[in-house]
């Protein structure tokens, strides 16, 4: 920017705005300046405590004060009654009886050695109590029809005042077009009537500010009747004339006041008054008052000025009066003088005082409160509205007063002129630091006080650089402004000020900061009323501004914390609104700001709520059995109404209980309603939106429908026979509102189906009936028809039912059984004839019980089991039998009444099955090439035990070949496996066998020891028996002492077979070299032992339950499932066809190929088919199925083949 480095701040430009105040440093002498004063008039009202005249001023040296009263010196200190403030020129006049002597005009003078400032003139008015003069008035006597004026002549007082005419008994004198009061208080009669005669016309004047009302002595008016035949003679009639005003006049009024033009006339008949503005229409604010006699215009402007006319007319003529209205205004500044000027010695000083007003104000000049003419000087020039001081000297320093006056007021201004030379004094603090944002503008101050005006220079210091360019501006007050700041603008700057009296400089530094911005603005949201809303406003700012960062929240432009503090919580840019209400809906603005910049972001919260209740419910289309209900939807609270629920209430059957009658879509605002007869209805509507239901609307008017016959007959007719020779009939009665009228009854009609032609009928009010002495289980037809005092319901429908049932008479015949396998039986029979059933068929029940076990020919106490087959079936499957046993079986039929007789017992036997899994298998006596296995025989052999199948394989990093050993001695419970490889880990599988096949296997693991750990033979125990206790038998597998106690350790038994009994045994075992390190971890071993013992206890409990568990036949009977289908699902290994009733061929291999399964390493598991699962009643269904099982053992994931 050209010339920036050497811009001279000129005197006039630098102080052009000094009307706003010129700053002087504290040590520079200053002229007095009035800062507070009393102006205008003070009225000494009686209830005021005192009257204040204020005068305060500033200056250097401190000003002193003096007062004048009515132009004469008024020494405050000579009057002890005055209250003086020592720190200023202010004083108070107390409200005493002597206050009248203080009435007058006051002015304050504030002076120091440089000059004197004066205050505006203020006046104290001490009002006197207004009084009407005491005078004797004569009665006023006129003839009827004459005009007359009763004068008031109120006393002068403090405005505002109010005048009115009343009688002695305080009744207002009636005013109208003929009689009215003028602005001056006189009572004017345009013409008189005899009835106007009174002797108590009283004028009252009310002065509200002094709280005084005064009354003029009463006036007497006597109106004499006219002498003519008529009331008023033609000679008395006259054309109008103007009473007020009496002559043409010009009205001068101040702008802004109210114009009042009065035109009171007399004449007979009473004239009518019309107002006109010449050449144009009356102003818009014109009002005609006092029965047409007063024109008023409030707050007048220049447009009101002009010529007005009032015209009074009656039948005999008219009269006019013209008003010239001139609008004037008090003085006002056209160009207010500069209140403070600083001039250098030898310069010319211009003081301009330009005022306007109407009439044009007169300008009067004073110096230090004295007329300018009192100071003869050759260097003053007074030119109309200005003073020019040529070649000013220090002695010209003074306070110059300009006073502009016309008849409407006076303006006074004090202009301080200080003539001096002073070196530059930079008022801005040195080494100030400024900060701004990239792209913003910054102003660096350099305010200078000097005389003559100083030359201001700015330059770049660190780093040095040019300040030329459009981005740099030097302001009038000497400050430097940089536009669109860039990063290279950061650094130090120097301001230099110099004039003829000296030089001064300051240094300042500019920093560029990162902008403050909102990175996560709040989002618009919809929230339910009563819930909590949360708005988030995350901000980033310069780290150096973090402490001063301020986050404000505004709602609809208003600060939340200062205007809506309740229910709002703010924390680190998060605004929470608790218990949201409808008033919380609005636009929320997040304002983040620092001392340098700010950013804003807004979001709108929409409050959702249930709708307001519908309003304006009306009924139309009123008919006997229908009506149309209309309503108006209210606010949906920002969630559209989806439907309306119409409810009704009747005041006879269930008063104050509202019931739903219909629902309509949210777009409908009326609904036709079908009604019952003889009901006094009222309705209400509930609006529904996604938030919920509104409160119910106000109820509609009631509407009562006329009575009529019932619309329908009873439903849900039940015909039952609880006893053999009777029939119970019941039905669902009509609802009370469905009666449609009084006297509701039911007609019951019934007859035998296909036997009787005529109906037997019964009329009743209850809703049940018992037909007695019927035959057993015979069909009837029944119908029920409703009736009230207004007629019958439509023809009812006919229902068929049966009379009471009795127990069946016959048992099923031709009962035969077919044993399908060791646990499953097929039974069939011939159906019982319908005649012997004597009721509704319920189904058949099969009973069976075990008589003895074929294994030991031991008789077993009868333990009956049963199976219920619903419906008309003639065969079923009986599962859950015990192998190798003898059974008896019977079948009976049942109906709703009960069971019929049982058939003759049929006996049958079940074949042998495969044994259960051995409960215990223990590996012990580990040697280099042999291991001894000890076990207990199976609890249930399900046949004659033929021996055992023992299989084993190595299970090191990989599984070895599976080898088998057949043990044909059924009494053997231990076996020594020889020729084993040393230092190997083995897995063993043992299953018991009958002639049918082998059962599931139990597994165990053990290892041979290396040659380094081989013990002398006599140090190993010889296995004799191991104890295994079950609920009924005891097996013992005992061992002898181990000579080396170091090799003896607890060896708890584990098994995956849940049928094994509880075992508590300790076996001496030898640990292979591969397990030596693990065995030394004594803590781990103790914890494992505790876990295994816990598992043994659980296994024992389960075995006990299985041992004494019984097949839940009762549960099977109560289950309505198809037993045949159930048996098919449970007995998948034994396939059979129900069509030819012969079992299909099944491969009953003793030993089957076992499929590969790499995922299982369980020691022993049951078969994976249905036969290896527990049924819901705890019985082992596998006991009832065939012996087709898979011995689930793992040999590299392959179950081992079974060989006999």
Coordinates of C-alpha atoms in Angstrom, one line a residue, residues 460-954:
X460 CA 8.1 -5.1 10.1
X461 CA 10.8 -5.9 12.7
X462 CA 11.2 -9.7 13.1
X463 CA 11.4 -10.9 10.4
X464 CA 11.9 -7.7 8.5
X465 CA 9.6 -7.1 5.6
X466 CA 7.6 -4.7 3.6
X467 CA 4.1 -3.5 4.6
X468 CA 3.2 -2.5 1.1
X469 CA 0.1 -4.1 -0.5
X470 CA -3.6 -4.0 -0.5
X471 CA -3.7 -6.3 2.6
X472 CA -2.3 -3.5 4.9
X473 CA -4.3 -0.5 6.0
X474 CA -3.4 2.3 8.4
X475 CA -6.5 3.5 10.3
X476 CA -7.3 7.1 11.3
X477 CA -6.4 6.4 14.9
X478 CA -3.0 5.1 13.9
X479 CA -3.7 1.4 14.1
X480 CA -2.5 -1.1 11.5
X481 CA -5.0 -3.5 10.0
X482 CA -3.9 -6.6 8.1
X483 CA -6.6 -8.3 5.9
X484 CA -6.7 -12.0 5.1
X485 CA -3.8 -12.9 7.4
X486 CA -1.2 -15.3 6.1
X487 CA 1.4 -17.4 8.0
X488 CA 4.3 -15.2 6.9
X489 CA 2.5 -12.3 8.7
X490 CA 3.5 -13.7 12.0
X491 CA 6.3 -11.8 13.8
X492 CA 7.1 -8.5 15.5
X493 CA 6.0 -5.0 14.3
X494 CA 7.0 -1.5 15.4
X495 CA 4.9 1.7 15.5
X496 CA 6.8 5.0 15.5
X497 CA 5.1 8.4 16.2
X498 CA 6.9 11.8 15.9
X499 CA 6.1 15.5 15.7
X500 CA 7.9 18.7 16.3
X501 CA 8.0 18.1 20.0
X502 CA 9.5 14.6 20.0
X503 CA 9.3 10.9 19.0
X504 CA 8.0 7.7 20.6
X505 CA 7.6 4.0 19.5
X506 CA 6.1 0.7 20.6
X507 CA 6.7 -2.9 19.6
X508 CA 4.0 -5.5 19.2
X509 CA 3.9 -9.2 18.1
X510 CA 1.5 -11.1 16.0
X511 CA 0.7 -14.8 16.4
X512 CA -1.2 -17.0 13.9
X513 CA -3.4 -19.6 15.5
X514 CA -5.3 -22.7 14.2
X515 CA -9.0 -22.1 13.6
X516 CA -11.6 -23.2 16.1
X517 CA -14.0 -25.6 14.4
X518 CA -16.6 -28.1 15.2
X519 CA -15.6 -31.5 14.0
X520 CA -18.6 -33.5 15.2
X521 CA -21.7 -31.3 14.9
X522 CA -25.0 -32.1 16.7
X523 CA -27.4 -34.1 14.6
X524 CA -31.2 -33.7 14.1
X525 CA -33.1 -36.1 16.3
X526 CA -36.5 -37.2 17.2
X527 CA -37.1 -38.1 20.8
X528 CA -40.1 -39.2 22.9
X529 CA -41.5 -36.9 25.5
X530 CA -40.3 -37.9 28.9
X531 CA -37.1 -39.5 27.7
X532 CA -33.6 -38.0 27.6
X533 CA -32.1 -36.3 24.6
X534 CA -28.4 -35.9 24.1
X535 CA -26.6 -33.6 21.6
X536 CA -22.9 -33.8 21.0
X537 CA -20.7 -31.0 19.8
X538 CA -17.0 -32.0 19.5
X539 CA -14.6 -29.2 18.7
X540 CA -10.9 -28.8 17.7
X541 CA -9.0 -25.6 18.5
X542 CA -5.4 -24.3 18.8
X543 CA -3.8 -25.9 21.9
X544 CA -2.9 -22.5 23.3
X545 CA -6.5 -21.5 23.3
X546 CA -7.9 -24.6 24.9
X547 CA -8.1 -23.0 28.3
X548 CA -10.2 -20.2 27.1
X549 CA -12.4 -22.3 24.8
X550 CA -16.0 -21.8 25.6
X551 CA -18.9 -24.0 24.5
X552 CA -22.4 -22.4 24.6
X553 CA -25.7 -23.9 23.7
X554 CA -28.5 -21.8 22.3
X555 CA -32.1 -22.8 21.9
X556 CA -34.0 -20.8 19.2
X557 CA -31.4 -18.0 19.6
X558 CA -31.4 -17.8 23.4
X559 CA -28.7 -19.0 25.8
X560 CA -29.9 -22.2 27.4
X561 CA -28.1 -21.8 30.7
X562 CA -29.3 -18.3 31.4
X563 CA -32.8 -18.7 30.1
X564 CA -33.7 -22.4 30.3
X565 CA -31.5 -23.8 33.1
X566 CA -34.0 -26.3 34.5
X567 CA -33.7 -29.7 32.9
X568 CA -30.6 -29.0 30.9
X569 CA -27.1 -30.3 31.7
X570 CA -23.9 -29.5 29.7
X571 CA -20.5 -31.2 30.0
X572 CA -17.6 -31.1 27.7
X573 CA -19.6 -30.3 24.5
X574 CA -22.5 -32.6 25.4
X575 CA -26.0 -31.2 26.1
X576 CA -28.4 -33.5 27.9
X577 CA -32.1 -32.7 28.1
X578 CA -33.7 -34.6 30.9
X579 CA -37.4 -35.5 30.9
X580 CA -38.0 -34.0 27.5
X581 CA -41.2 -32.0 27.2
X582 CA -43.0 -30.3 24.3
X583 CA -41.3 -27.0 25.1
X584 CA -37.9 -28.6 24.4
X585 CA -38.7 -28.9 20.7
X586 CA -36.7 -26.4 18.7
X587 CA -33.4 -25.5 17.0
X588 CA -30.3 -26.0 19.2
X589 CA -27.1 -24.3 18.2
X590 CA -23.7 -25.2 19.6
X591 CA -21.5 -22.1 19.7
X592 CA -17.8 -22.7 20.3
X593 CA -15.7 -19.6 20.7
X594 CA -12.4 -18.3 21.8
X595 CA -11.1 -14.7 22.1
X596 CA -10.2 -14.9 18.4
X597 CA -12.9 -16.7 16.6
X598 CA -15.9 -19.0 16.8
X599 CA -17.8 -21.7 15.0
X600 CA -21.5 -22.8 15.2
X601 CA -23.5 -25.8 14.3
X602 CA -27.2 -26.4 14.7
X603 CA -29.6 -29.4 15.0
X604 CA -33.3 -29.6 15.4
X605 CA -34.9 -31.7 18.1
X606 CA -38.4 -33.0 17.3
X607 CA -40.4 -34.1 20.3
X608 CA -42.6 -37.1 19.7
X609 CA -45.6 -37.8 21.9
X610 CA -48.9 -39.5 21.9
X611 CA -51.6 -37.4 20.1
X612 CA -53.7 -34.9 21.8
X613 CA -57.3 -36.1 22.3
X614 CA -59.7 -35.5 19.4
X615 CA -62.1 -32.6 19.8
X616 CA -65.5 -31.4 18.6
X617 CA -67.3 -34.7 18.7
X618 CA -70.7 -34.5 16.9
X619 CA -73.4 -37.0 16.0
X620 CA -75.2 -36.9 12.6
X621 CA -77.4 -39.2 10.5
X622 CA -79.3 -40.3 13.6
X623 CA -81.2 -43.6 12.9
X624 CA -82.8 -46.3 15.0
X625 CA -79.9 -48.6 14.9
X626 CA -77.0 -46.5 13.6
X627 CA -75.4 -43.1 13.9
X628 CA -72.4 -41.3 12.3
X629 CA -69.8 -39.9 14.7
X630 CA -67.6 -37.1 13.5
X631 CA -64.6 -35.5 15.2
X632 CA -61.6 -33.2 14.6
X633 CA -58.1 -34.5 15.1
X634 CA -55.8 -32.5 17.4
X635 CA -52.0 -32.3 17.3
X636 CA -50.3 -35.5 16.5
X637 CA -47.0 -34.3 18.1
X638 CA -44.8 -35.1 15.1
X639 CA -45.9 -38.7 14.8
X640 CA -48.7 -39.3 12.3
X641 CA -52.0 -40.7 13.6
X642 CA -52.4 -44.3 12.4
X643 CA -55.9 -45.0 13.7
X644 CA -58.8 -43.8 15.8
X645 CA -60.4 -46.0 18.4
X646 CA -64.1 -45.3 19.0
X647 CA -65.5 -46.4 22.4
X648 CA -69.0 -46.3 23.8
X649 CA -70.5 -46.3 27.3
X650 CA -74.1 -46.9 28.3
X651 CA -75.6 -46.0 31.6
X652 CA -77.9 -48.9 32.3
X653 CA -76.0 -52.2 32.3
X654 CA -72.4 -51.2 33.0
X655 CA -72.3 -47.4 33.6
X656 CA -68.9 -45.6 33.4
X657 CA -67.4 -48.7 31.7
X658 CA -66.1 -47.8 28.2
X659 CA -65.9 -50.5 25.5
X660 CA -64.4 -50.5 22.0
X661 CA -66.9 -50.4 19.2
X662 CA -64.8 -49.8 16.1
X663 CA -61.4 -48.7 14.8
X664 CA -60.8 -46.6 11.7
X665 CA -57.8 -45.4 9.8
X666 CA -56.0 -42.3 10.9
X667 CA -57.1 -40.5 7.7
X668 CA -60.8 -40.8 8.6
X669 CA -62.5 -38.2 10.8
X670 CA -66.0 -39.8 10.9
X671 CA -67.3 -43.3 11.2
X672 CA -70.8 -44.9 10.9
X673 CA -71.6 -46.8 14.1
X674 CA -74.0 -49.8 14.2
X675 CA -75.9 -49.8 17.5
X676 CA -78.0 -52.1 19.7
X677 CA -81.6 -51.2 20.6
X678 CA -82.8 -49.8 23.9
X679 CA -79.3 -48.4 24.8
X680 CA -78.5 -44.9 26.0
X681 CA -75.1 -44.3 24.3
X682 CA -72.3 -41.8 24.5
X683 CA -69.1 -42.0 22.6
X684 CA -65.5 -40.9 22.8
X685 CA -62.5 -41.2 20.5
X686 CA -58.9 -42.1 21.2
X687 CA -56.1 -41.2 18.7
X688 CA -53.2 -43.7 18.2
X689 CA -49.8 -43.0 16.7
X690 CA -46.5 -44.9 16.8
X691 CA -45.8 -43.5 20.3
X692 CA -49.0 -44.7 21.8
X693 CA -52.6 -43.8 22.6
X694 CA -53.9 -40.3 23.4
X695 CA -56.1 -39.6 26.4
X696 CA -59.8 -40.2 25.5
X697 CA -61.7 -37.2 24.1
X698 CA -64.5 -35.5 25.9
X699 CA -67.6 -37.7 25.6
X700 CA -70.2 -36.9 22.9
X701 CA -73.8 -36.0 23.7
X702 CA -75.9 -39.1 24.6
X703 CA -78.1 -40.8 22.1
X704 CA -80.7 -43.4 23.1
X705 CA -81.9 -46.0 20.5
X706 CA -85.5 -47.3 20.6
X707 CA -86.2 -51.0 21.7
X708 CA -86.6 -53.8 19.2
X709 CA -86.5 -57.6 18.9
X710 CA -83.2 -59.4 19.6
X711 CA -80.8 -59.6 16.6
X712 CA -79.4 -63.0 17.2
X713 CA -79.8 -66.3 19.2
X714 CA -77.5 -67.8 21.8
X715 CA -74.3 -69.5 20.6
X716 CA -71.9 -72.2 21.8
X717 CA -74.7 -74.6 22.7
X718 CA -73.2 -77.6 24.7
X719 CA -75.1 -80.9 25.0
X720 CA -73.5 -83.2 27.6
X721 CA -74.5 -86.3 29.6
X722 CA -73.0 -86.3 33.0
X723 CA -75.3 -89.2 34.2
X724 CA -76.5 -92.1 32.2
X725 CA -80.2 -91.1 32.1
X726 CA -80.1 -87.3 31.6
X727 CA -78.9 -84.7 29.2
X728 CA -77.4 -81.3 30.3
X729 CA -77.9 -78.4 27.8
X730 CA -76.1 -75.1 28.3
X731 CA -75.4 -72.1 26.1
X732 CA -73.7 -68.7 26.0
X733 CA -76.3 -66.1 26.9
X734 CA -76.7 -62.8 25.0
X735 CA -74.7 -59.8 26.3
X736 CA -76.8 -57.3 28.2
X737 CA -76.5 -54.7 25.4
X738 CA -77.7 -57.4 22.9
X739 CA -81.1 -57.7 24.6
X740 CA -82.4 -54.8 22.4
X741 CA -85.2 -54.3 24.9
X742 CA -86.8 -55.4 28.2
X743 CA -88.0 -58.9 29.1
X744 CA -85.4 -61.2 27.5
X745 CA -86.1 -64.9 27.6
X746 CA -85.0 -68.1 25.8
X747 CA -87.1 -70.8 24.2
X748 CA -85.4 -74.2 24.4
X749 CA -86.8 -76.8 21.9
X750 CA -85.5 -80.5 21.7
X751 CA -86.6 -83.9 20.4
X752 CA -85.1 -87.4 19.7
X753 CA -83.3 -87.5 16.4
X754 CA -85.2 -89.5 13.8
X755 CA -87.8 -90.7 16.3
X756 CA -90.0 -87.7 17.4
X757 CA -91.6 -85.2 15.1
X758 CA -92.9 -82.7 17.6
X759 CA -90.6 -80.4 19.7
X760 CA -90.6 -80.2 23.5
X761 CA -90.3 -76.6 24.5
X762 CA -89.3 -74.7 27.6
X763 CA -89.3 -70.9 28.2
X764 CA -86.6 -69.7 30.7
X765 CA -84.4 -66.8 31.6
X766 CA -81.4 -68.8 32.7
X767 CA -79.0 -70.3 30.2
X768 CA -78.9 -74.0 31.1
X769 CA -81.4 -76.9 31.3
X770 CA -81.4 -80.6 32.3
X771 CA -83.5 -83.2 30.4
X772 CA -84.1 -86.1 32.7
X773 CA -85.2 -89.8 32.2
X774 CA -83.6 -90.1 28.8
X775 CA -82.3 -93.3 27.3
X776 CA -78.6 -94.0 27.5
X777 CA -76.5 -92.4 24.8
X778 CA -79.2 -91.6 22.2
X779 CA -79.1 -88.6 19.8
X780 CA -81.2 -85.4 20.2
X781 CA -81.6 -82.2 18.2
X782 CA -81.8 -78.9 20.1
X783 CA -82.4 -75.3 19.2
X784 CA -82.6 -72.1 21.3
X785 CA -84.4 -68.9 20.3
X786 CA -84.2 -65.5 22.1
X787 CA -87.3 -63.4 22.8
X788 CA -88.0 -60.0 24.4
X789 CA -91.1 -57.9 24.8
X790 CA -90.7 -56.5 21.2
X791 CA -90.5 -59.9 19.4
X792 CA -88.5 -63.0 18.5
X793 CA -85.0 -63.3 17.2
X794 CA -84.4 -64.9 13.8
X795 CA -85.0 -68.7 13.4
X796 CA -82.2 -70.5 15.3
X797 CA -80.0 -73.2 13.9
X798 CA -80.4 -76.9 15.1
X799 CA -77.6 -78.6 17.1
X800 CA -77.3 -82.4 17.5
X801 CA -76.1 -84.0 20.7
X802 CA -76.3 -87.2 22.9
X803 CA -77.8 -88.1 26.2
X804 CA -75.7 -89.4 29.1
X805 CA -73.1 -92.3 28.7
X806 CA -72.6 -95.4 30.7
X807 CA -69.6 -97.8 31.2
X808 CA -68.8 -100.2 28.2
X809 CA -70.3 -103.7 28.5
X810 CA -67.8 -105.8 26.6
X811 CA -64.0 -106.4 26.5
X812 CA -61.9 -106.6 23.3
X813 CA -61.6 -110.1 21.9
X814 CA -59.1 -112.0 19.8
X815 CA -56.2 -110.4 21.7
X816 CA -52.9 -111.7 20.1
X817 CA -49.3 -110.7 20.7
X818 CA -46.1 -110.9 18.5
X819 CA -42.7 -110.6 20.1
X820 CA -40.6 -108.6 17.7
X821 CA -37.4 -108.5 19.8
X822 CA -36.2 -108.7 23.4
X823 CA -37.8 -105.4 24.3
X824 CA -40.6 -104.8 21.8
X825 CA -44.0 -106.4 21.4
X826 CA -46.9 -106.0 18.9
X827 CA -50.4 -106.5 20.2
X828 CA -53.7 -106.6 18.3
X829 CA -57.4 -107.2 19.1
X830 CA -60.9 -107.1 17.6
X831 CA -62.9 -103.8 18.1
X832 CA -65.8 -103.7 20.6
X833 CA -69.2 -103.4 18.9
X834 CA -70.8 -99.9 19.1
X835 CA -73.8 -101.3 21.0
X836 CA -71.6 -102.4 23.8
X837 CA -69.6 -99.1 23.9
X838 CA -72.6 -97.1 25.3
X839 CA -70.8 -93.7 24.7
X840 CA -68.2 -91.9 22.8
X841 CA -65.2 -94.0 22.1
X842 CA -62.2 -92.8 24.1
X843 CA -59.8 -95.5 23.0
X844 CA -58.1 -98.7 24.4
X845 CA -55.8 -99.4 27.3
X846 CA -53.1 -102.1 27.2
X847 CA -51.9 -103.5 30.6
X848 CA -48.9 -105.7 31.0
X849 CA -46.7 -107.0 33.9
X850 CA -43.6 -109.2 34.3
X851 CA -44.3 -112.5 36.0
X852 CA -40.8 -114.0 36.2
X853 CA -37.2 -113.8 34.9
X854 CA -36.2 -116.8 32.7
X855 CA -32.6 -116.4 33.8
X856 CA -33.2 -117.7 37.3
X857 CA -36.9 -118.7 37.2
X858 CA -37.6 -116.4 40.0
X859 CA -41.2 -115.2 40.4
X860 CA -41.5 -111.4 40.4
X861 CA -44.2 -109.4 42.2
X862 CA -46.8 -108.0 39.9
X863 CA -45.8 -104.6 38.7
X864 CA -48.4 -103.4 36.2
X865 CA -47.7 -101.1 33.4
X866 CA -50.2 -99.6 30.9
X867 CA -50.4 -97.8 27.6
X868 CA -53.3 -95.8 26.3
X869 CA -54.2 -95.8 22.6
X870 CA -56.7 -93.0 21.8
X871 CA -59.3 -93.5 19.0
X872 CA -60.5 -96.5 17.2
X873 CA -57.2 -98.5 16.9
X874 CA -57.0 -102.3 16.9
X875 CA -53.2 -102.7 17.4
X876 CA -50.2 -101.1 18.9
X877 CA -46.6 -101.5 19.9
X878 CA -45.5 -102.2 23.5
X879 CA -41.9 -101.0 24.1
X880 CA -39.7 -101.1 27.2
X881 CA -39.9 -104.9 27.9
X882 CA -37.1 -106.7 29.8
X883 CA -35.2 -109.3 27.8
X884 CA -35.5 -113.0 28.8
X885 CA -38.6 -112.6 30.9
X886 CA -42.2 -113.9 31.1
X887 CA -45.1 -111.4 30.8
X888 CA -48.9 -111.3 31.0
X889 CA -51.1 -108.8 29.0
X890 CA -54.7 -107.5 28.9
X891 CA -56.7 -105.0 26.8
X892 CA -59.8 -102.9 27.7
X893 CA -61.9 -100.2 26.0
X894 CA -63.0 -96.9 27.6
X895 CA -65.4 -94.1 26.9
X896 CA -66.0 -90.7 28.6
X897 CA -67.8 -92.5 31.4
X898 CA -64.9 -94.8 32.2
X899 CA -63.2 -98.2 31.5
X900 CA -64.9 -101.3 30.3
X901 CA -64.0 -104.9 31.4
X902 CA -60.5 -106.2 30.6
X903 CA -59.8 -109.1 28.2
X904 CA -58.5 -112.5 29.3
X905 CA -54.8 -112.3 30.1
X906 CA -52.3 -113.4 27.4
X907 CA -48.9 -114.7 28.4
X908 CA -45.7 -114.3 26.4
X909 CA -41.9 -114.5 26.9
X910 CA -39.1 -112.2 25.6
X911 CA -35.8 -113.6 24.1
X912 CA -32.3 -113.1 25.3
X913 CA -30.6 -109.7 24.7
X914 CA -27.0 -108.5 24.8
X915 CA -25.5 -107.7 28.2
X916 CA -25.0 -104.3 29.7
X917 CA -21.6 -102.7 29.8
X918 CA -19.3 -104.0 32.6
X919 CA -19.4 -101.4 35.4
X920 CA -15.6 -101.4 36.1
X921 CA -12.4 -102.0 34.1
X922 CA -9.1 -101.3 35.7
X923 CA -5.6 -101.6 34.3
X924 CA -2.9 -102.5 36.9
X925 CA 0.4 -104.3 37.5
X926 CA 2.3 -102.5 34.7
X927 CA 5.3 -104.5 33.6
X928 CA 7.7 -104.1 30.7
X929 CA 5.7 -106.5 28.5
X930 CA 2.4 -107.2 30.4
X931 CA -0.5 -105.5 32.0
X932 CA -3.2 -107.0 34.2
X933 CA -6.9 -106.0 33.6
X934 CA -9.5 -106.4 36.3
X935 CA -13.2 -105.8 35.9
X936 CA -16.7 -106.5 37.4
X937 CA -19.4 -108.5 35.5
X938 CA -22.4 -106.5 34.1
X939 CA -25.3 -105.8 36.3
X940 CA -27.8 -107.0 33.8
X941 CA -26.7 -109.9 31.5
X942 CA -30.1 -110.0 29.7
X943 CA -29.5 -113.7 29.1
X944 CA -26.9 -116.4 29.9
X945 CA -23.5 -114.8 30.0
X946 CA -21.1 -116.6 27.6
X947 CA -17.9 -114.7 28.2
X948 CA -16.1 -111.4 27.3
X949 CA -14.5 -109.8 24.3
X950 CA -11.2 -107.9 25.1
X951 CA -9.7 -105.6 22.5
X952 CA -6.7 -103.3 22.7
X953 CA -4.4 -101.1 20.7
X954 CA -1.5 -98.7 21.2

